Amino acid sequence: MRRCDNGIPAFPKGERRLLNLPDCVFLTEQGRCRILRVPECAGETCSFCRSRACAEDANRRWKTRMNVLDDARQARIAAAYFGGKMPWKEGKNG
């Protein structure tokens, strides 16, 4: 990328569209979706579009929900989906 006379980077035509895409945690630097098999990002209309704050909140709620389950159920879920590990307990004392 080259710089213009005013010091602001000049984007090639193809990269300008990236500036109009939403701030989604699943968006790659190439403007593609990390989780869906679509040719390009659908933008704000995508039902999977998630901001970083929204994703962190969902992760926090998931960990809270997992921690309130009884130990036997947590062990079954950990064995089935996480190779026996319990990532929802990471960073938690006890």
PDB file of N, CA and C in Angstrom:
ATOM      1  N   MET A   1       0.858  -1.163   0.000  1.00  0.00           N
ATOM      2  CA  MET A   1       0.000   0.000   0.000  1.00  0.00           C
ATOM      3  C   MET A   1       0.912   1.236   0.000  1.00  0.00           C
ATOM      4  N   ARG A   2       0.642   2.154  -0.852  1.00  0.00           N
ATOM      5  CA  ARG A   2       1.449   3.379  -0.924  1.00  0.00           C
ATOM      6  C   ARG A   2       0.743   4.515  -0.184  1.00  0.00           C
ATOM      7  N   ARG A   3       1.491   5.539   0.160  1.00  0.00           N
ATOM      8  CA  ARG A   3       0.918   6.682   0.873  1.00  0.00           C
ATOM      9  C   ARG A   3       0.667   7.836  -0.093  1.00  0.00           C
ATOM     10  N   CYS A   4      -0.414   8.559   0.161  1.00  0.00           N
ATOM     11  CA  CYS A   4      -0.713   9.755  -0.625  1.00  0.00           C
ATOM     12  C   CYS A   4       0.107  10.916  -0.076  1.00  0.00           C
ATOM     13  N   ASP A   5      -0.009  12.070  -0.714  1.00  0.00           N
ATOM     14  CA  ASP A   5       0.725  13.253  -0.275  1.00  0.00           C
ATOM     15  C   ASP A   5       0.334  13.693   1.127  1.00  0.00           C
ATOM     16  N   ASN A   6      -0.910  13.399   1.548  1.00  0.00           N
ATOM     17  CA  ASN A   6      -1.355  13.837   2.867  1.00  0.00           C
ATOM     18  C   ASN A   6      -1.005  12.836   3.978  1.00  0.00           C
ATOM     19  N   GLY A   7      -0.293  11.754   3.648  1.00  0.00           N
ATOM     20  CA  GLY A   7       0.129  10.786   4.652  1.00  0.00           C
ATOM     21  C   GLY A   7      -0.890   9.692   4.928  1.00  0.00           C
ATOM     22  N   ILE A   8      -2.062   9.784   4.330  1.00  0.00           N
ATOM     23  CA  ILE A   8      -3.093   8.766   4.522  1.00  0.00           C
ATOM     24  C   ILE A   8      -2.875   7.669   3.490  1.00  0.00           C
ATOM     25  N   PRO A   9      -2.910   6.401   3.911  1.00  0.00           N
ATOM     26  CA  PRO A   9      -2.679   5.322   2.954  1.00  0.00           C
ATOM     27  C   PRO A   9      -3.716   5.327   1.837  1.00  0.00           C
ATOM     28  N   ALA A  10      -3.261   5.042   0.628  1.00  0.00           N
ATOM     29  CA  ALA A  10      -4.164   4.935  -0.516  1.00  0.00           C
ATOM     30  C   ALA A  10      -4.492   3.466  -0.711  1.00  0.00           C
ATOM     31  N   PHE A  11      -5.748   3.110  -0.608  1.00  0.00           N
ATOM     32  CA  PHE A  11      -6.171   1.727  -0.760  1.00  0.00           C
ATOM     33  C   PHE A  11      -6.420   1.420  -2.234  1.00  0.00           C
ATOM     34  N   PRO A  12      -5.980   0.266  -2.689  1.00  0.00           N
ATOM     35  CA  PRO A  12      -6.372  -0.146  -4.039  1.00  0.00           C
ATOM     36  C   PRO A  12      -7.889  -0.291  -4.093  1.00  0.00           C
ATOM     37  N   LYS A  13      -8.475  -0.208  -5.279  1.00  0.00           N
ATOM     38  CA  LYS A  13      -9.932  -0.224  -5.416  1.00  0.00           C
ATOM     39  C   LYS A  13     -10.581  -1.416  -4.728  1.00  0.00           C
ATOM     40  N   GLY A  14     -10.008  -2.605  -4.852  1.00  0.00           N
ATOM     41  CA  GLY A  14     -10.591  -3.803  -4.269  1.00  0.00           C
ATOM     42  C   GLY A  14     -10.640  -3.775  -2.744  1.00  0.00           C
ATOM     43  N   GLU A  15      -9.723  -3.061  -2.120  1.00  0.00           N
ATOM     44  CA  GLU A  15      -9.652  -3.039  -0.660  1.00  0.00           C
ATOM     45  C   GLU A  15     -10.547  -1.973  -0.035  1.00  0.00           C
ATOM     46  N   ARG A  16     -11.069  -1.060  -0.810  1.00  0.00           N
ATOM     47  CA  ARG A  16     -11.935  -0.012  -0.247  1.00  0.00           C
ATOM     48  C   ARG A  16     -13.214  -0.583   0.334  1.00  0.00           C
ATOM     49  N   ARG A  17     -13.715  -1.649  -0.239  1.00  0.00           N
ATOM     50  CA  ARG A  17     -14.950  -2.252   0.260  1.00  0.00           C
ATOM     51  C   ARG A  17     -14.776  -2.793   1.675  1.00  0.00           C
ATOM     52  N   LEU A  18     -13.537  -3.145   2.054  1.00  0.00           N
ATOM     53  CA  LEU A  18     -13.288  -3.651   3.400  1.00  0.00           C
ATOM     54  C   LEU A  18     -13.608  -2.604   4.465  1.00  0.00           C
ATOM     55  N   LEU A  19     -13.470  -1.344   4.110  1.00  0.00           N
ATOM     56  CA  LEU A  19     -13.761  -0.271   5.058  1.00  0.00           C
ATOM     57  C   LEU A  19     -15.252  -0.182   5.362  1.00  0.00           C
ATOM     58  N   ASN A  20     -16.092  -0.664   4.466  1.00  0.00           N
ATOM     59  CA  ASN A  20     -17.540  -0.598   4.651  1.00  0.00           C
ATOM     60  C   ASN A  20     -18.121  -1.824   5.349  1.00  0.00           C
ATOM     61  N   LEU A  21     -17.282  -2.820   5.622  1.00  0.00           N
ATOM     62  CA  LEU A  21     -17.765  -4.039   6.267  1.00  0.00           C
ATOM     63  C   LEU A  21     -17.885  -3.825   7.775  1.00  0.00           C
ATOM     64  N   PRO A  22     -18.769  -4.590   8.432  1.00  0.00           N
ATOM     65  CA  PRO A  22     -18.978  -4.417   9.872  1.00  0.00           C
ATOM     66  C   PRO A  22     -17.778  -4.912  10.680  1.00  0.00           C
ATOM     67  N   ASP A  23     -17.715  -4.516  11.933  1.00  0.00           N
ATOM     68  CA  ASP A  23     -16.671  -4.964  12.842  1.00  0.00           C
ATOM     69  C   ASP A  23     -17.133  -6.288  13.449  1.00  0.00           C
ATOM     70  N   CYS A  24     -16.901  -7.364  12.729  1.00  0.00           N
ATOM     71  CA  CYS A  24     -17.371  -8.693  13.120  1.00  0.00           C
ATOM     72  C   CYS A  24     -16.172  -9.552  13.518  1.00  0.00           C
ATOM     73  N   VAL A  25     -16.315 -10.346  14.575  1.00  0.00           N
ATOM     74  CA  VAL A  25     -15.212 -11.197  15.030  1.00  0.00           C
ATOM     75  C   VAL A  25     -14.906 -12.315  14.034  1.00  0.00           C
ATOM     76  N   PHE A  26     -15.836 -12.633  13.144  1.00  0.00           N
ATOM     77  CA  PHE A  26     -15.639 -13.710  12.182  1.00  0.00           C
ATOM     78  C   PHE A  26     -15.106 -13.219  10.835  1.00  0.00           C
ATOM     79  N   LEU A  27     -14.912 -11.937  10.684  1.00  0.00           N
ATOM     80  CA  LEU A  27     -14.449 -11.356   9.427  1.00  0.00           C
ATOM     81  C   LEU A  27     -12.932 -11.462   9.308  1.00  0.00           C
ATOM     82  N   THR A  28     -12.457 -12.011   8.171  1.00  0.00           N
ATOM     83  CA  THR A  28     -11.020 -12.114   7.951  1.00  0.00           C
ATOM     84  C   THR A  28     -10.502 -10.814   7.330  1.00  0.00           C
ATOM     85  N   GLU A  29      -9.195 -10.697   7.234  1.00  0.00           N
ATOM     86  CA  GLU A  29      -8.595  -9.508   6.639  1.00  0.00           C
ATOM     87  C   GLU A  29      -8.873  -9.410   5.140  1.00  0.00           C
ATOM     88  N   GLN A  30      -9.269 -10.527   4.527  1.00  0.00           N
ATOM     89  CA  GLN A  30      -9.581 -10.536   3.101  1.00  0.00           C
ATOM     90  C   GLN A  30     -11.058 -10.246   2.841  1.00  0.00           C
ATOM     91  N   GLY A  31     -11.844 -10.001   3.897  1.00  0.00           N
ATOM     92  CA  GLY A  31     -13.257  -9.699   3.731  1.00  0.00           C
ATOM     93  C   GLY A  31     -14.129 -10.937   3.620  1.00  0.00           C
ATOM     94  N   ARG A  32     -13.615 -12.086   4.000  1.00  0.00           N
ATOM     95  CA  ARG A  32     -14.366 -13.336   3.950  1.00  0.00           C
ATOM     96  C   ARG A  32     -14.846 -13.696   5.349  1.00  0.00           C
ATOM     97  N   CYS A  33     -15.804 -14.578   5.411  1.00  0.00           N
ATOM     98  CA  CYS A  33     -16.356 -15.034   6.686  1.00  0.00           C
ATOM     99  C   CYS A  33     -15.587 -16.263   7.149  1.00  0.00           C
ATOM    100  N   ARG A  34     -15.208 -16.282   8.417  1.00  0.00           N
ATOM    101  CA  ARG A  34     -14.442 -17.375   8.979  1.00  0.00           C
ATOM    102  C   ARG A  34     -15.303 -18.612   9.252  1.00  0.00           C
ATOM    103  N   ILE A  35     -16.612 -18.456   9.428  1.00  0.00           N
ATOM    104  CA  ILE A  35     -17.446 -19.588   9.818  1.00  0.00           C
ATOM    105  C   ILE A  35     -18.451 -20.025   8.758  1.00  0.00           C
ATOM    106  N   LEU A  36     -18.798 -19.148   7.830  1.00  0.00           N
ATOM    107  CA  LEU A  36     -19.764 -19.501   6.785  1.00  0.00           C
ATOM    108  C   LEU A  36     -19.063 -19.679   5.445  1.00  0.00           C
ATOM    109  N   ARG A  37     -19.607 -20.528   4.612  1.00  0.00           N
ATOM    110  CA  ARG A  37     -19.059 -20.726   3.268  1.00  0.00           C
ATOM    111  C   ARG A  37     -19.819 -19.842   2.291  1.00  0.00           C
ATOM    112  N   VAL A  38     -19.466 -18.580   2.303  1.00  0.00           N
ATOM    113  CA  VAL A  38     -20.082 -17.607   1.402  1.00  0.00           C
ATOM    114  C   VAL A  38     -18.962 -16.894   0.646  1.00  0.00           C
ATOM    115  N   PRO A  39     -19.242 -16.413  -0.567  1.00  0.00           N
ATOM    116  CA  PRO A  39     -18.176 -15.771  -1.349  1.00  0.00           C
ATOM    117  C   PRO A  39     -17.645 -14.487  -0.722  1.00  0.00           C
ATOM    118  N   GLU A  40     -18.500 -13.742  -0.018  1.00  0.00           N
ATOM    119  CA  GLU A  40     -18.040 -12.522   0.648  1.00  0.00           C
ATOM    120  C   GLU A  40     -18.972 -12.187   1.807  1.00  0.00           C
ATOM    121  N   CYS A  41     -18.528 -11.304   2.652  1.00  0.00           N
ATOM    122  CA  CYS A  41     -19.288 -10.904   3.839  1.00  0.00           C
ATOM    123  C   CYS A  41     -20.618 -10.256   3.436  1.00  0.00           C
ATOM    124  N   ALA A  42     -21.693 -10.634   4.132  1.00  0.00           N
ATOM    125  CA  ALA A  42     -23.012 -10.061   3.848  1.00  0.00           C
ATOM    126  C   ALA A  42     -23.223  -8.746   4.579  1.00  0.00           C
ATOM    127  N   GLY A  43     -22.312  -8.392   5.458  1.00  0.00           N
ATOM    128  CA  GLY A  43     -22.418  -7.128   6.182  1.00  0.00           C
ATOM    129  C   GLY A  43     -23.374  -7.198   7.355  1.00  0.00           C
ATOM    130  N   GLU A  44     -24.014  -6.084   7.645  1.00  0.00           N
ATOM    131  CA  GLU A  44     -24.910  -5.971   8.797  1.00  0.00           C
ATOM    132  C   GLU A  44     -26.132  -6.872   8.700  1.00  0.00           C
ATOM    133  N   THR A  45     -26.485  -7.334   7.496  1.00  0.00           N
ATOM    134  CA  THR A  45     -27.670  -8.182   7.333  1.00  0.00           C
ATOM    135  C   THR A  45     -27.418  -9.624   7.750  1.00  0.00           C
ATOM    136  N   CYS A  46     -26.189  -9.998   7.962  1.00  0.00           N
ATOM    137  CA  CYS A  46     -25.834 -11.367   8.333  1.00  0.00           C
ATOM    138  C   CYS A  46     -26.267 -11.650   9.774  1.00  0.00           C
ATOM    139  N   SER A  47     -26.965 -12.760   9.973  1.00  0.00           N
ATOM    140  CA  SER A  47     -27.429 -13.102  11.318  1.00  0.00           C
ATOM    141  C   SER A  47     -26.301 -13.623  12.201  1.00  0.00           C
ATOM    142  N   PHE A  48     -25.132 -13.925  11.614  1.00  0.00           N
ATOM    143  CA  PHE A  48     -23.983 -14.376  12.389  1.00  0.00           C
ATOM    144  C   PHE A  48     -23.036 -13.234  12.738  1.00  0.00           C
ATOM    145  N   CYS A  49     -23.297 -12.033  12.258  1.00  0.00           N
ATOM    146  CA  CYS A  49     -22.435 -10.876  12.520  1.00  0.00           C
ATOM    147  C   CYS A  49     -22.411 -10.586  14.019  1.00  0.00           C
ATOM    148  N   ARG A  50     -21.202 -10.548  14.602  1.00  0.00           N
ATOM    149  CA  ARG A  50     -21.057 -10.351  16.034  1.00  0.00           C
ATOM    150  C   ARG A  50     -19.897  -9.417  16.334  1.00  0.00           C
ATOM    151  N   SER A  51     -20.153  -8.434  17.164  1.00  0.00           N
ATOM    152  CA  SER A  51     -19.075  -7.546  17.590  1.00  0.00           C
ATOM    153  C   SER A  51     -18.242  -8.256  18.651  1.00  0.00           C
ATOM    154  N   ARG A  52     -17.076  -7.747  18.933  1.00  0.00           N
ATOM    155  CA  ARG A  52     -16.203  -8.346  19.942  1.00  0.00           C
ATOM    156  C   ARG A  52     -16.884  -8.335  21.313  1.00  0.00           C
ATOM    157  N   ALA A  53     -17.548  -7.242  21.655  1.00  0.00           N
ATOM    158  CA  ALA A  53     -18.226  -7.142  22.947  1.00  0.00           C
ATOM    159  C   ALA A  53     -19.352  -8.168  23.061  1.00  0.00           C
ATOM    160  N   CYS A  54     -20.097  -8.348  21.984  1.00  0.00           N
ATOM    161  CA  CYS A  54     -21.188  -9.318  21.972  1.00  0.00           C
ATOM    162  C   CYS A  54     -20.643 -10.742  22.107  1.00  0.00           C
ATOM    163  N   ALA A  55     -19.556 -11.044  21.428  1.00  0.00           N
ATOM    164  CA  ALA A  55     -18.951 -12.372  21.503  1.00  0.00           C
ATOM    165  C   ALA A  55     -18.416 -12.654  22.906  1.00  0.00           C
ATOM    166  N   GLU A  56     -17.793 -11.651  23.535  1.00  0.00           N
ATOM    167  CA  GLU A  56     -17.289 -11.821  24.897  1.00  0.00           C
ATOM    168  C   GLU A  56     -18.431 -12.031  25.887  1.00  0.00           C
ATOM    169  N   ASP A  57     -19.534 -11.325  25.689  1.00  0.00           N
ATOM    170  CA  ASP A  57     -20.696 -11.487  26.556  1.00  0.00           C
ATOM    171  C   ASP A  57     -21.295 -12.882  26.398  1.00  0.00           C
ATOM    172  N   ALA A  58     -21.409 -13.363  25.171  1.00  0.00           N
ATOM    173  CA  ALA A  58     -21.945 -14.696  24.925  1.00  0.00           C
ATOM    174  C   ALA A  58     -21.049 -15.763  25.545  1.00  0.00           C
ATOM    175  N   ASN A  59     -19.737 -15.581  25.455  1.00  0.00           N
ATOM    176  CA  ASN A  59     -18.790 -16.522  26.043  1.00  0.00           C
ATOM    177  C   ASN A  59     -18.902 -16.526  27.569  1.00  0.00           C
ATOM    178  N   ARG A  60     -19.062 -15.353  28.155  1.00  0.00           N
ATOM    179  CA  ARG A  60     -19.221 -15.243  29.610  1.00  0.00           C
ATOM    180  C   ARG A  60     -20.498 -15.942  30.065  1.00  0.00           C
ATOM    181  N   ARG A  61     -21.596 -15.737  29.326  1.00  0.00           N
ATOM    182  CA  ARG A  61     -22.866 -16.382  29.673  1.00  0.00           C
ATOM    183  C   ARG A  61     -22.778 -17.895  29.524  1.00  0.00           C
ATOM    184  N   TRP A  62     -22.057 -18.383  28.493  1.00  0.00           N
ATOM    185  CA  TRP A  62     -21.873 -19.813  28.283  1.00  0.00           C
ATOM    186  C   TRP A  62     -21.112 -20.424  29.458  1.00  0.00           C
ATOM    187  N   LYS A  63     -20.033 -19.765  29.881  1.00  0.00           N
ATOM    188  CA  LYS A  63     -19.248 -20.279  31.012  1.00  0.00           C
ATOM    189  C   LYS A  63     -20.075 -20.312  32.289  1.00  0.00           C
ATOM    190  N   THR A  64     -20.881 -19.280  32.507  1.00  0.00           N
ATOM    191  CA  THR A  64     -21.746 -19.244  33.691  1.00  0.00           C
ATOM    192  C   THR A  64     -22.732 -20.396  33.656  1.00  0.00           C
ATOM    193  N   ARG A  65     -23.340 -20.626  32.500  1.00  0.00           N
ATOM    194  CA  ARG A  65     -24.315 -21.708  32.361  1.00  0.00           C
ATOM    195  C   ARG A  65     -23.668 -23.071  32.579  1.00  0.00           C
ATOM    196  N   MET A  66     -22.488 -23.269  32.039  1.00  0.00           N
ATOM    197  CA  MET A  66     -21.804 -24.550  32.195  1.00  0.00           C
ATOM    198  C   MET A  66     -21.423 -24.804  33.657  1.00  0.00           C
ATOM    199  N   ASN A  67     -21.027 -23.768  34.373  1.00  0.00           N
ATOM    200  CA  ASN A  67     -20.606 -23.918  35.762  1.00  0.00           C
ATOM    201  C   ASN A  67     -21.749 -24.256  36.713  1.00  0.00           C
ATOM    202  N   VAL A  68     -22.976 -23.950  36.350  1.00  0.00           N
ATOM    203  CA  VAL A  68     -24.096 -24.264  37.246  1.00  0.00           C
ATOM    204  C   VAL A  68     -24.618 -25.691  37.045  1.00  0.00           C
ATOM    205  N   LEU A  69     -24.158 -26.378  36.001  1.00  0.00           N
ATOM    206  CA  LEU A  69     -24.562 -27.766  35.796  1.00  0.00           C
ATOM    207  C   LEU A  69     -23.903 -28.648  36.855  1.00  0.00           C
ATOM    208  N   ASP A  70     -24.539 -29.790  37.158  1.00  0.00           N
ATOM    209  CA  ASP A  70     -23.939 -30.690  38.146  1.00  0.00           C
ATOM    210  C   ASP A  70     -22.655 -31.280  37.575  1.00  0.00           C
ATOM    211  N   ASP A  71     -21.775 -31.755  38.479  1.00  0.00           N
ATOM    212  CA  ASP A  71     -20.443 -32.217  38.085  1.00  0.00           C
ATOM    213  C   ASP A  71     -20.481 -33.384  37.100  1.00  0.00           C
ATOM    214  N   ALA A  72     -21.428 -34.292  37.271  1.00  0.00           N
ATOM    215  CA  ALA A  72     -21.513 -35.444  36.371  1.00  0.00           C
ATOM    216  C   ALA A  72     -21.841 -35.001  34.946  1.00  0.00           C
ATOM    217  N   ARG A  73     -22.749 -34.069  34.822  1.00  0.00           N
ATOM    218  CA  ARG A  73     -23.125 -33.576  33.491  1.00  0.00           C
ATOM    219  C   ARG A  73     -21.968 -32.802  32.860  1.00  0.00           C
ATOM    220  N   GLN A  74     -21.265 -32.000  33.662  1.00  0.00           N
ATOM    221  CA  GLN A  74     -20.096 -31.281  33.146  1.00  0.00           C
ATOM    222  C   GLN A  74     -19.048 -32.264  32.642  1.00  0.00           C
ATOM    223  N   ALA A  75     -18.840 -33.352  33.373  1.00  0.00           N
ATOM    224  CA  ALA A  75     -17.856 -34.361  32.973  1.00  0.00           C
ATOM    225  C   ALA A  75     -18.267 -35.024  31.661  1.00  0.00           C
ATOM    226  N   ARG A  76     -19.558 -35.322  31.492  1.00  0.00           N
ATOM    227  CA  ARG A  76     -20.037 -35.935  30.244  1.00  0.00           C
ATOM    228  C   ARG A  76     -19.846 -34.983  29.062  1.00  0.00           C
ATOM    229  N   ILE A  77     -20.164 -33.719  29.246  1.00  0.00           N
ATOM    230  CA  ILE A  77     -20.001 -32.723  28.173  1.00  0.00           C
ATOM    231  C   ILE A  77     -18.528 -32.556  27.831  1.00  0.00           C
ATOM    232  N   ALA A  78     -17.678 -32.490  28.867  1.00  0.00           N
ATOM    233  CA  ALA A  78     -16.241 -32.345  28.645  1.00  0.00           C
ATOM    234  C   ALA A  78     -15.680 -33.535  27.876  1.00  0.00           C
ATOM    235  N   ALA A  79     -16.115 -34.744  28.218  1.00  0.00           N
ATOM    236  CA  ALA A  79     -15.635 -35.946  27.536  1.00  0.00           C
ATOM    237  C   ALA A  79     -16.117 -35.992  26.092  1.00  0.00           C
ATOM    238  N   ALA A  80     -17.355 -35.604  25.860  1.00  0.00           N
ATOM    239  CA  ALA A  80     -17.934 -35.686  24.522  1.00  0.00           C
ATOM    240  C   ALA A  80     -17.415 -34.622  23.560  1.00  0.00           C
ATOM    241  N   TYR A  81     -17.201 -33.402  24.045  1.00  0.00           N
ATOM    242  CA  TYR A  81     -16.899 -32.288  23.142  1.00  0.00           C
ATOM    243  C   TYR A  81     -15.522 -31.650  23.313  1.00  0.00           C
ATOM    244  N   PHE A  82     -14.887 -31.839  24.469  1.00  0.00           N
ATOM    245  CA  PHE A  82     -13.646 -31.110  24.745  1.00  0.00           C
ATOM    246  C   PHE A  82     -12.485 -32.016  25.129  1.00  0.00           C
ATOM    247  N   GLY A  83     -12.571 -33.303  24.793  1.00  0.00           N
ATOM    248  CA  GLY A  83     -11.473 -34.216  25.091  1.00  0.00           C
ATOM    249  C   GLY A  83     -11.208 -34.355  26.579  1.00  0.00           C
ATOM    250  N   GLY A  84     -12.232 -34.215  27.396  1.00  0.00           N
ATOM    251  CA  GLY A  84     -12.098 -34.352  28.838  1.00  0.00           C
ATOM    252  C   GLY A  84     -11.742 -33.065  29.563  1.00  0.00           C
ATOM    253  N   LYS A  85     -11.407 -32.026  28.830  1.00  0.00           N
ATOM    254  CA  LYS A  85     -11.053 -30.739  29.453  1.00  0.00           C
ATOM    255  C   LYS A  85     -12.310 -29.910  29.667  1.00  0.00           C
ATOM    256  N   MET A  86     -12.243 -29.007  30.640  1.00  0.00           N
ATOM    257  CA  MET A  86     -13.380 -28.133  30.948  1.00  0.00           C
ATOM    258  C   MET A  86     -12.955 -26.674  30.773  1.00  0.00           C
ATOM    259  N   PRO A  87     -13.015 -26.155  29.525  1.00  0.00           N
ATOM    260  CA  PRO A  87     -12.550 -24.788  29.279  1.00  0.00           C
ATOM    261  C   PRO A  87     -13.379 -23.732  30.002  1.00  0.00           C
ATOM    262  N   TRP A  88     -14.581 -24.040  30.416  1.00  0.00           N
ATOM    263  CA  TRP A  88     -15.398 -23.083  31.130  1.00  0.00           C
ATOM    264  C   TRP A  88     -14.920 -22.876  32.562  1.00  0.00           C
ATOM    265  N   LYS A  89     -14.022 -23.730  33.041  1.00  0.00           N
ATOM    266  CA  LYS A  89     -13.474 -23.584  34.390  1.00  0.00           C
ATOM    267  C   LYS A  89     -12.110 -22.899  34.383  1.00  0.00           C
ATOM    268  N   GLU A  90     -11.553 -22.625  33.211  1.00  0.00           N
ATOM    269  CA  GLU A  90     -10.242 -21.975  33.114  1.00  0.00           C
ATOM    270  C   GLU A  90     -10.275 -20.607  33.765  1.00  0.00           C
ATOM    271  N   GLY A  91      -9.258 -20.329  34.541  1.00  0.00           N
ATOM    272  CA  GLY A  91      -9.152 -19.031  35.200  1.00  0.00           C
ATOM    273  C   GLY A  91     -10.059 -18.873  36.391  1.00  0.00           C
ATOM    274  N   LYS A  92     -10.713 -19.967  36.784  1.00  0.00           N
ATOM    275  CA  LYS A  92     -11.612 -19.918  37.935  1.00  0.00           C
ATOM    276  C   LYS A  92     -10.956 -20.617  39.110  1.00  0.00           C
ATOM    277  N   ASN A  93     -11.001 -20.009  40.250  1.00  0.00           N
ATOM    278  CA  ASN A  93     -10.416 -20.624  41.447  1.00  0.00           C
ATOM    279  C   ASN A  93     -11.368 -21.679  41.980  1.00  0.00           C
ATOM    280  N   GLY A  94     -10.827 -22.862  42.246  1.00  0.00           N
ATOM    281  CA  GLY A  94     -11.638 -23.910  42.848  1.00  0.00           C
ATOM    282  C   GLY A  94     -11.951 -24.981  41.975  1.00  0.00           C
TER     283      GLY A  94
END
